[in-house]
Amino acid sequence: MATVLDPAGAPAANEKRPAGRTQPTTPGGRRRHVPPLLAISPFYVLFAVFGAFPIVFSVYLSFQDWDGIGDMRYVGLKQYGWLLQDSVFWHSVLNTFEIWFLSTVPMLFLALVLAFLLHSQVRFAGAYRVAYFVPNVTSMVAMTVVFGSVFAQAGLANSALRAIGLDGVGWLSSEWGIKSSVSIMIIWRWVGYNALIFLAGLQAIPTEHFEAARVDGANSRQTLFRVVLPQLRPVVLFAAVTSTINGLQIFTESQVLFQSTDVGTTGGPGQEGMTIVLYLWQKAFKEHQFGYGAAMGWVLFAIIAVFTVINWRLVAGSDDDRRPGIAGLLRRKGARRGR
């Protein structure tokens, strides 16, 4: 259809304005955005000073040899090469993975069990929720000192074992005793927090799903695996990812539990409690090798990123839509019986 032009050659008055063209913003319109920007500017200023700048500076520092006082000396990728050849670093990596596995897997399982118990209309549920969350807000330094007394050779843990006829355990002197004691502290601190996260996920499941499963004749096991756990998948993913991030950054438990003035024995006998972050702290703040510590921090970041992606793929990788529903499961089960 031809465009009707006026005598001056301009488009007709009834022609629509081309999409994407807007009137230029007036100075008064721009000024209206100034107060909101000023209101949120403190956050960005603080983030730039205490967040973005330290991250960028740590990248720069990882390529420097610096003791925090003298001049920096550029060494490039040599810091990372020295790190890969450091046997103590690899020992700390192995310790971190072992402690992470010993603590995270039982902790998530116990948290899920506690969440189901709290969700089953138990009496004094509110008091239990508060009690489960208390360890997470308690000073970990103070509680590590308490656990140090509990796991001492003549402490409460060995006294309880001897009371039932078992030999005492070298909680703070043997390889697996050290790893177990640190893992128990981590479980004690985080199991209640994750239980409340799982409980929130359980309470968010619509009751119609349980009623539909009951009408279709699903038993408790089928309801758990076909209704509850698929609905909890996002919550399990969140708990697994955050537990992995926290578990690979273990520091306070080992640092306070095995505190020593001798640099070489940090982490307990045989350095079996030496974790990556504890070794980073030792190198950077006790031996003043800040460039080496920065390089170790970025290697730890890469490790956490890889494990986070693996957790994401394992927990959220499968498609829920491929799972048959309750009705489909029961129909197939009945069809097999009819044959």
mmCIF file of C-alpha atoms in Angstrom:
data_model
loop_
_atom_site.group_PDB
_atom_site.id
_atom_site.type_symbol
_atom_site.label_atom_id
_atom_site.label_comp_id
_atom_site.label_asym_id
_atom_site.label_seq_id
_atom_site.Cartn_x
_atom_site.Cartn_y
_atom_site.Cartn_z
ATOM 1 C CA MET A 1 0.000 0.000 0.000
ATOM 2 C CA ALA A 2 1.473 3.357 -0.996
ATOM 3 C CA THR A 3 2.323 5.889 1.684
ATOM 4 C CA VAL A 4 0.377 9.119 1.413
ATOM 5 C CA LEU A 5 2.627 12.157 1.585
ATOM 6 C CA ASP A 6 1.690 15.726 2.289
ATOM 7 C CA PRO A 7 2.765 18.441 -0.093
ATOM 8 C CA ALA A 8 6.086 18.832 1.745
ATOM 9 C CA GLY A 9 6.891 15.169 1.195
ATOM 10 C CA ALA A 10 6.528 14.178 4.855
ATOM 11 C CA PRO A 11 4.470 11.127 5.940
ATOM 12 C CA ALA A 12 0.785 11.634 6.532
ATOM 13 C CA ALA A 13 -0.345 12.643 10.005
ATOM 14 C CA ASN A 14 -2.119 9.337 10.604
ATOM 15 C CA GLU A 15 0.991 7.270 9.860
ATOM 16 C CA LYS A 16 2.368 5.452 12.931
ATOM 17 C CA ARG A 17 5.743 6.398 14.341
ATOM 18 C CA PRO A 18 8.420 3.752 13.573
ATOM 19 C CA ALA A 19 8.984 1.351 16.455
ATOM 20 C CA GLY A 20 12.029 2.004 18.595
ATOM 21 C CA ARG A 21 11.971 5.809 18.271
ATOM 22 C CA THR A 22 11.389 7.616 21.541
ATOM 23 C CA GLN A 23 11.410 11.196 22.549
ATOM 24 C CA PRO A 24 14.772 12.355 23.966
ATOM 25 C CA THR A 25 14.927 12.334 27.734
ATOM 26 C CA THR A 26 14.641 15.789 29.195
ATOM 27 C CA PRO A 27 17.062 17.015 31.884
ATOM 28 C CA GLY A 28 14.188 16.930 34.349
ATOM 29 C CA GLY A 29 13.523 13.275 33.520
ATOM 30 C CA ARG A 30 17.152 12.403 34.131
ATOM 31 C CA ARG A 31 17.125 14.169 37.476
ATOM 32 C CA ARG A 32 14.262 11.952 38.645
ATOM 33 C CA HIS A 33 16.646 8.969 38.606
ATOM 34 C CA VAL A 34 19.279 10.669 40.751
ATOM 35 C CA PRO A 35 17.730 10.078 44.243
ATOM 36 C CA PRO A 36 17.265 6.294 43.741
ATOM 37 C CA LEU A 37 20.817 5.981 42.409
ATOM 38 C CA LEU A 38 22.177 7.914 45.378
ATOM 39 C CA ALA A 39 20.173 5.696 47.742
ATOM 40 C CA ILE A 40 21.777 2.484 46.456
ATOM 41 C CA SER A 41 25.230 3.949 45.814
ATOM 42 C CA PRO A 42 26.656 3.057 49.292
ATOM 43 C CA PHE A 43 26.274 -0.632 48.498
ATOM 44 C CA TYR A 44 28.205 -0.323 45.248
ATOM 45 C CA VAL A 45 30.895 1.811 46.875
ATOM 46 C CA LEU A 46 31.385 -0.725 49.665
ATOM 47 C CA PHE A 47 31.320 -3.609 47.191
ATOM 48 C CA ALA A 48 33.928 -1.913 44.999
ATOM 49 C CA VAL A 49 36.231 -1.240 47.967
ATOM 50 C CA PHE A 50 35.802 -4.473 49.941
ATOM 51 C CA GLY A 51 34.689 -6.872 47.186
ATOM 52 C CA ALA A 52 35.773 -6.055 43.657
ATOM 53 C CA PHE A 53 39.144 -4.474 44.486
ATOM 54 C CA PRO A 54 40.396 -7.363 46.696
ATOM 55 C CA ILE A 55 39.395 -9.873 43.997
ATOM 56 C CA VAL A 56 41.242 -7.989 41.255
ATOM 57 C CA PHE A 57 44.232 -7.319 43.509
ATOM 58 C CA SER A 58 44.480 -10.988 44.512
ATOM 59 C CA VAL A 59 44.706 -11.944 40.831
ATOM 60 C CA TYR A 60 47.546 -9.446 40.388
ATOM 61 C CA LEU A 61 49.177 -10.583 43.634
ATOM 62 C CA SER A 62 49.181 -14.232 42.566
ATOM 63 C CA PHE A 63 51.809 -13.345 39.940
ATOM 64 C CA GLN A 64 54.016 -11.492 42.447
ATOM 65 C CA ASP A 65 56.480 -12.559 45.130
ATOM 66 C CA TRP A 66 55.702 -10.262 48.064
ATOM 67 C CA ASP A 67 56.117 -10.411 51.820
ATOM 68 C CA GLY A 68 53.695 -7.545 52.511
ATOM 69 C CA ILE A 69 56.410 -4.994 53.316
ATOM 70 C CA GLY A 70 59.128 -4.922 50.663
ATOM 71 C CA ASP A 71 58.911 -4.423 46.933
ATOM 72 C CA MET A 72 56.927 -6.816 44.779
ATOM 73 C CA ARG A 73 58.835 -9.068 42.400
ATOM 74 C CA TYR A 74 57.025 -10.332 39.316
ATOM 75 C CA VAL A 75 57.329 -14.115 38.950
ATOM 76 C CA GLY A 76 54.458 -14.818 36.553
ATOM 77 C CA LEU A 77 53.081 -18.339 36.593
ATOM 78 C CA LYS A 78 55.949 -19.647 38.735
ATOM 79 C CA GLN A 79 53.741 -19.356 41.832
ATOM 80 C CA TYR A 80 51.331 -21.876 40.346
ATOM 81 C CA GLY A 81 54.203 -24.108 39.273
ATOM 82 C CA TRP A 82 55.633 -24.095 42.791
ATOM 83 C CA LEU A 83 52.172 -24.819 44.140
ATOM 84 C CA LEU A 84 51.734 -27.875 41.919
ATOM 85 C CA GLN A 85 55.072 -29.220 43.200
ATOM 86 C CA ASP A 86 54.240 -28.573 46.866
ATOM 87 C CA SER A 87 53.644 -31.915 48.593
ATOM 88 C CA VAL A 88 52.090 -30.245 51.648
ATOM 89 C CA PHE A 89 49.546 -28.513 49.413
ATOM 90 C CA TRP A 90 48.484 -31.803 47.832
ATOM 91 C CA HIS A 91 48.306 -33.369 51.286
ATOM 92 C CA SER A 92 46.002 -30.541 52.372
ATOM 93 C CA VAL A 93 43.856 -31.086 49.254
ATOM 94 C CA LEU A 94 43.482 -34.785 50.108
ATOM 95 C CA ASN A 95 42.649 -33.973 53.727
ATOM 96 C CA THR A 96 40.041 -31.433 52.634
ATOM 97 C CA PHE A 97 38.316 -33.891 50.310
ATOM 98 C CA GLU A 98 38.282 -36.647 52.939
ATOM 99 C CA ILE A 99 36.892 -34.364 55.648
ATOM 100 C CA TRP A 100 34.363 -32.934 53.193
ATOM 101 C CA PHE A 101 33.092 -36.412 52.282
ATOM 102 C CA LEU A 102 33.008 -37.636 55.896
ATOM 103 C CA SER A 103 30.990 -34.600 56.957
ATOM 104 C CA THR A 104 28.782 -33.632 54.002
ATOM 105 C CA VAL A 105 27.198 -36.980 53.110
ATOM 106 C CA PRO A 106 26.094 -37.937 56.672
ATOM 107 C CA MET A 107 25.115 -34.344 57.409
ATOM 108 C CA LEU A 108 22.732 -34.050 54.437
ATOM 109 C CA PHE A 109 21.205 -37.458 55.213
ATOM 110 C CA LEU A 110 20.652 -36.600 58.884
ATOM 111 C CA ALA A 111 19.256 -33.201 57.917
ATOM 112 C CA LEU A 112 16.720 -34.851 55.619
ATOM 113 C CA VAL A 113 15.682 -37.304 58.352
ATOM 114 C CA LEU A 114 15.266 -34.484 60.876
ATOM 115 C CA ALA A 115 13.216 -32.502 58.363
ATOM 116 C CA PHE A 116 10.837 -35.440 57.879
ATOM 117 C CA LEU A 117 10.485 -35.817 61.651
ATOM 118 C CA LEU A 118 9.687 -32.125 62.097
ATOM 119 C CA HIS A 119 7.219 -32.307 59.216
ATOM 120 C CA SER A 120 5.296 -35.198 60.805
ATOM 121 C CA GLN A 121 3.393 -33.038 63.329
ATOM 122 C CA VAL A 122 5.737 -33.848 66.216
ATOM 123 C CA ARG A 123 5.067 -32.123 69.530
ATOM 124 C CA PHE A 124 7.139 -29.032 70.407
ATOM 125 C CA ALA A 125 8.212 -28.697 66.766
ATOM 126 C CA GLY A 126 8.915 -24.982 67.231
ATOM 127 C CA ALA A 127 11.299 -25.641 70.116
ATOM 128 C CA TYR A 128 13.115 -28.284 68.086
ATOM 129 C CA ARG A 129 13.548 -25.877 65.181
ATOM 130 C CA VAL A 130 15.159 -23.307 67.446
ATOM 131 C CA ALA A 131 17.376 -25.949 69.048
ATOM 132 C CA TYR A 132 18.542 -27.260 65.675
ATOM 133 C CA PHE A 133 19.511 -23.775 64.499
ATOM 134 C CA VAL A 134 21.417 -22.760 67.653
ATOM 135 C CA PRO A 135 24.716 -24.479 66.647
ATOM 136 C CA ASN A 136 24.813 -22.484 63.412
ATOM 137 C CA VAL A 137 24.742 -19.134 65.232
ATOM 138 C CA THR A 138 27.065 -20.179 68.067
ATOM 139 C CA SER A 139 30.672 -18.997 67.998
ATOM 140 C CA MET A 140 32.616 -21.762 66.279
ATOM 141 C CA VAL A 141 35.816 -20.759 68.059
ATOM 142 C CA ALA A 142 34.203 -21.274 71.468
ATOM 143 C CA MET A 143 32.599 -24.550 70.437
ATOM 144 C CA THR A 144 35.861 -25.824 68.936
ATOM 145 C CA VAL A 145 37.500 -25.316 72.317
ATOM 146 C CA VAL A 146 34.671 -27.334 73.895
ATOM 147 C CA PHE A 147 35.048 -30.093 71.309
ATOM 148 C CA GLY A 148 38.790 -30.102 71.976
ATOM 149 C CA SER A 149 38.048 -31.054 75.582
ATOM 150 C CA VAL A 150 35.476 -33.646 74.497
ATOM 151 C CA PHE A 151 37.925 -35.327 72.099
ATOM 152 C CA ALA A 152 40.918 -35.216 74.458
ATOM 153 C CA GLN A 153 42.477 -38.532 75.420
ATOM 154 C CA ALA A 154 40.720 -38.426 78.795
ATOM 155 C CA GLY A 155 37.733 -36.493 77.479
ATOM 156 C CA LEU A 156 34.037 -37.232 77.366
ATOM 157 C CA ALA A 157 34.136 -39.135 74.057
ATOM 158 C CA ASN A 158 36.674 -41.723 75.245
ATOM 159 C CA SER A 159 35.023 -41.947 78.658
ATOM 160 C CA ALA A 160 31.742 -42.868 76.949
ATOM 161 C CA LEU A 161 33.495 -45.503 74.831
ATOM 162 C CA ARG A 162 35.179 -47.056 77.865
ATOM 163 C CA ALA A 163 31.858 -47.070 79.733
ATOM 164 C CA ILE A 164 30.441 -49.476 77.142
ATOM 165 C CA GLY A 165 33.556 -51.651 77.094
ATOM 166 C CA LEU A 166 35.362 -50.175 74.068
ATOM 167 C CA ASP A 167 38.895 -48.851 73.837
ATOM 168 C CA GLY A 168 39.523 -45.136 73.627
ATOM 169 C CA VAL A 169 40.252 -43.495 70.279
ATOM 170 C CA GLY A 170 43.085 -41.105 69.489
ATOM 171 C CA TRP A 171 40.732 -38.396 68.310
ATOM 172 C CA LEU A 172 43.471 -35.759 68.168
ATOM 173 C CA SER A 173 46.478 -37.970 67.497
ATOM 174 C CA SER A 174 45.554 -40.537 64.805
ATOM 175 C CA GLU A 175 44.864 -39.927 61.114
ATOM 176 C CA TRP A 176 41.209 -40.934 60.994
ATOM 177 C CA GLY A 177 40.591 -39.765 64.546
ATOM 178 C CA ILE A 178 41.583 -36.234 63.514
ATOM 179 C CA LYS A 179 39.459 -36.314 60.365
ATOM 180 C CA SER A 180 36.501 -37.792 62.254
ATOM 181 C CA SER A 181 36.648 -35.190 65.020
ATOM 182 C CA VAL A 182 36.703 -32.314 62.514
ATOM 183 C CA SER A 183 33.865 -33.936 60.537
ATOM 184 C CA ILE A 184 31.731 -34.338 63.667
ATOM 185 C CA MET A 185 32.133 -30.646 64.436
ATOM 186 C CA ILE A 186 31.053 -29.728 60.905
ATOM 187 C CA ILE A 187 28.023 -32.033 61.112
ATOM 188 C CA TRP A 188 27.056 -30.596 64.495
ATOM 189 C CA ARG A 189 27.228 -27.053 63.129
ATOM 190 C CA TRP A 190 25.363 -27.460 59.829
ATOM 191 C CA VAL A 191 22.898 -30.345 60.227
ATOM 192 C CA GLY A 192 20.225 -28.180 61.865
ATOM 193 C CA TYR A 193 20.571 -25.419 59.280
ATOM 194 C CA ASN A 194 20.093 -27.843 56.393
ATOM 195 C CA ALA A 195 17.248 -29.590 58.228
ATOM 196 C CA LEU A 196 15.336 -26.301 58.305
ATOM 197 C CA ILE A 197 16.081 -25.769 54.606
ATOM 198 C CA PHE A 198 14.673 -29.224 53.820
ATOM 199 C CA LEU A 199 11.699 -28.573 56.101
ATOM 200 C CA ALA A 200 10.863 -25.407 54.168
ATOM 201 C CA GLY A 201 10.971 -27.441 50.967
ATOM 202 C CA LEU A 202 8.662 -30.090 52.415
ATOM 203 C CA GLN A 203 6.150 -27.497 53.565
ATOM 204 C CA ALA A 204 6.135 -25.952 50.081
ATOM 205 C CA ILE A 205 4.916 -29.190 48.455
ATOM 206 C CA PRO A 206 1.176 -28.813 47.690
ATOM 207 C CA THR A 207 -1.029 -31.142 49.718
ATOM 208 C CA GLU A 208 -2.907 -31.985 46.507
ATOM 209 C CA HIS A 209 0.077 -34.050 45.395
ATOM 210 C CA PHE A 210 -0.122 -36.252 48.487
ATOM 211 C CA GLU A 211 -3.885 -36.588 48.122
ATOM 212 C CA ALA A 212 -3.535 -37.605 44.472
ATOM 213 C CA ALA A 213 -0.933 -40.202 45.389
ATOM 214 C CA ARG A 214 -3.193 -41.562 48.129
ATOM 215 C CA VAL A 215 -6.146 -41.796 45.732
ATOM 216 C CA ASP A 216 -3.988 -43.630 43.186
ATOM 217 C CA GLY A 217 -3.072 -46.185 45.856
ATOM 218 C CA ALA A 218 0.579 -45.233 46.300
ATOM 219 C CA ASN A 219 2.295 -46.578 49.385
ATOM 220 C CA SER A 220 4.721 -44.598 51.559
ATOM 221 C CA ARG A 221 7.793 -45.663 49.586
ATOM 222 C CA GLN A 222 6.246 -44.696 46.256
ATOM 223 C CA THR A 223 5.084 -41.369 47.667
ATOM 224 C CA LEU A 224 8.587 -40.643 48.950
ATOM 225 C CA PHE A 225 10.435 -41.446 45.728
ATOM 226 C CA ARG A 226 7.786 -40.323 43.219
ATOM 227 C CA VAL A 227 6.326 -37.260 44.918
ATOM 228 C CA VAL A 228 8.473 -35.916 47.744
ATOM 229 C CA LEU A 229 12.043 -36.298 46.484
ATOM 230 C CA PRO A 230 11.359 -34.986 42.950
ATOM 231 C CA GLN A 231 9.677 -31.933 44.482
ATOM 232 C CA LEU A 232 12.671 -31.456 46.795
ATOM 233 C CA ARG A 233 15.198 -31.558 43.956
ATOM 234 C CA PRO A 234 15.830 -27.762 43.887
ATOM 235 C CA VAL A 235 16.209 -27.722 47.678
ATOM 236 C CA VAL A 236 18.603 -30.685 47.619
ATOM 237 C CA LEU A 237 20.590 -28.931 44.898
ATOM 238 C CA PHE A 238 20.869 -25.779 47.010
ATOM 239 C CA ALA A 239 21.915 -27.733 50.114
ATOM 240 C CA ALA A 240 24.457 -29.826 48.187
ATOM 241 C CA VAL A 241 26.052 -26.814 46.498
ATOM 242 C CA THR A 242 26.273 -24.695 49.653
ATOM 243 C CA SER A 243 27.572 -27.665 51.671
ATOM 244 C CA THR A 244 30.248 -28.274 49.048
ATOM 245 C CA ILE A 245 31.323 -24.633 49.065
ATOM 246 C CA ASN A 246 31.442 -24.535 52.876
ATOM 247 C CA GLY A 247 33.027 -27.973 53.181
ATOM 248 C CA LEU A 248 35.939 -27.151 50.883
ATOM 249 C CA GLN A 249 36.680 -23.984 52.877
ATOM 250 C CA ILE A 250 37.170 -25.646 56.268
ATOM 251 C CA PHE A 251 39.372 -23.471 58.456
ATOM 252 C CA THR A 252 38.197 -22.602 61.956
ATOM 253 C CA GLU A 253 37.738 -26.173 63.153
ATOM 254 C CA SER A 254 41.264 -27.275 62.243
ATOM 255 C CA GLN A 255 42.958 -23.979 63.088
ATOM 256 C CA VAL A 256 41.589 -23.725 66.622
ATOM 257 C CA LEU A 257 41.517 -27.446 67.392
ATOM 258 C CA PHE A 258 45.203 -27.926 66.538
ATOM 259 C CA GLN A 259 46.518 -24.461 67.305
ATOM 260 C CA SER A 260 50.279 -24.533 67.771
ATOM 261 C CA THR A 261 53.126 -22.053 67.866
ATOM 262 C CA ASP A 262 55.205 -24.368 65.674
ATOM 263 C CA VAL A 263 54.499 -23.604 62.016
ATOM 264 C CA GLY A 264 55.491 -27.101 60.907
ATOM 265 C CA THR A 265 52.878 -28.844 63.044
ATOM 266 C CA THR A 266 49.851 -26.768 62.072
ATOM 267 C CA GLY A 267 46.997 -29.171 61.438
ATOM 268 C CA GLY A 268 47.785 -31.668 64.165
ATOM 269 C CA PRO A 269 50.127 -34.663 64.210
ATOM 270 C CA GLY A 270 51.216 -35.602 60.710
ATOM 271 C CA GLN A 271 49.310 -32.542 59.454
ATOM 272 C CA GLU A 272 46.248 -34.779 59.078
ATOM 273 C CA GLY A 273 44.000 -31.835 59.927
ATOM 274 C CA MET A 274 45.695 -29.503 57.449
ATOM 275 C CA THR A 275 43.110 -28.164 54.994
ATOM 276 C CA ILE A 276 43.565 -25.964 51.923
ATOM 277 C CA VAL A 277 42.398 -22.779 53.643
ATOM 278 C CA LEU A 278 44.459 -23.547 56.745
ATOM 279 C CA TYR A 279 47.561 -24.016 54.585
ATOM 280 C CA LEU A 280 46.732 -20.776 52.739
ATOM 281 C CA TRP A 281 46.509 -18.962 56.077
ATOM 282 C CA GLN A 282 49.800 -20.488 57.215
ATOM 283 C CA LYS A 283 51.672 -19.431 54.069
ATOM 284 C CA ALA A 284 50.153 -15.957 53.769
ATOM 285 C CA PHE A 285 49.832 -14.776 57.369
ATOM 286 C CA LYS A 286 52.447 -16.796 59.269
ATOM 287 C CA GLU A 287 55.188 -17.085 56.660
ATOM 288 C CA HIS A 288 54.235 -13.824 54.874
ATOM 289 C CA GLN A 289 54.171 -15.345 51.383
ATOM 290 C CA PHE A 290 51.184 -13.334 50.198
ATOM 291 C CA GLY A 291 51.664 -14.043 46.502
ATOM 292 C CA TYR A 292 51.816 -17.768 47.167
ATOM 293 C CA GLY A 293 48.693 -17.538 49.308
ATOM 294 C CA ALA A 294 46.839 -15.618 46.582
ATOM 295 C CA ALA A 295 47.741 -18.270 44.009
ATOM 296 C CA MET A 296 46.494 -20.954 46.392
ATOM 297 C CA GLY A 297 43.237 -19.059 46.827
ATOM 298 C CA TRP A 298 42.578 -19.042 43.084
ATOM 299 C CA VAL A 299 43.372 -22.743 42.800
ATOM 300 C CA LEU A 300 40.849 -23.333 45.595
ATOM 301 C CA PHE A 301 38.319 -21.231 43.679
ATOM 302 C CA ALA A 302 38.823 -23.435 40.604
ATOM 303 C CA ILE A 303 38.376 -26.602 42.694
ATOM 304 C CA ILE A 304 35.158 -25.291 44.259
ATOM 305 C CA ALA A 305 33.826 -24.235 40.848
ATOM 306 C CA VAL A 306 34.471 -27.701 39.390
ATOM 307 C CA PHE A 307 32.808 -29.482 42.311
ATOM 308 C CA THR A 308 29.856 -27.089 42.209
ATOM 309 C CA VAL A 309 29.286 -27.880 38.535
ATOM 310 C CA ILE A 310 29.581 -31.620 39.253
ATOM 311 C CA ASN A 311 27.037 -31.335 42.074
ATOM 312 C CA TRP A 312 24.732 -29.359 39.817
ATOM 313 C CA ARG A 313 24.919 -31.990 37.093
ATOM 314 C CA LEU A 314 24.411 -34.899 39.499
ATOM 315 C CA VAL A 315 21.459 -33.401 41.344
ATOM 316 C CA ALA A 316 19.725 -31.431 38.586
ATOM 317 C CA GLY A 317 20.987 -33.210 35.483
ATOM 318 C CA SER A 318 18.120 -35.641 35.024
ATOM 319 C CA ASP A 319 14.810 -34.425 33.678
ATOM 320 C CA ASP A 320 11.897 -34.828 36.073
ATOM 321 C CA ASP A 321 9.485 -35.060 33.155
ATOM 322 C CA ARG A 322 11.013 -38.375 32.149
ATOM 323 C CA ARG A 323 9.964 -39.921 35.443
ATOM 324 C CA PRO A 324 6.578 -41.630 35.331
ATOM 325 C CA GLY A 325 3.936 -40.283 37.675
ATOM 326 C CA ILE A 326 2.199 -42.207 40.425
ATOM 327 C CA ALA A 327 -0.735 -43.161 38.231
ATOM 328 C CA GLY A 328 1.508 -44.333 35.404
ATOM 329 C CA LEU A 329 3.654 -46.346 37.795
ATOM 330 C CA LEU A 330 0.648 -48.129 39.282
ATOM 331 C CA ARG A 331 -0.902 -48.807 35.870
ATOM 332 C CA ARG A 332 2.288 -50.431 34.632
ATOM 333 C CA LYS A 333 2.561 -52.433 37.840
ATOM 334 C CA GLY A 334 -1.028 -53.668 37.457
ATOM 335 C CA ALA A 335 -0.470 -54.495 33.789
ATOM 336 C CA ARG A 336 2.525 -56.657 34.662
ATOM 337 C CA ARG A 337 0.472 -58.505 37.291
ATOM 338 C CA GLY A 338 -2.351 -59.077 34.764
ATOM 339 C CA ARG A 339 0.044 -60.805 32.422
#
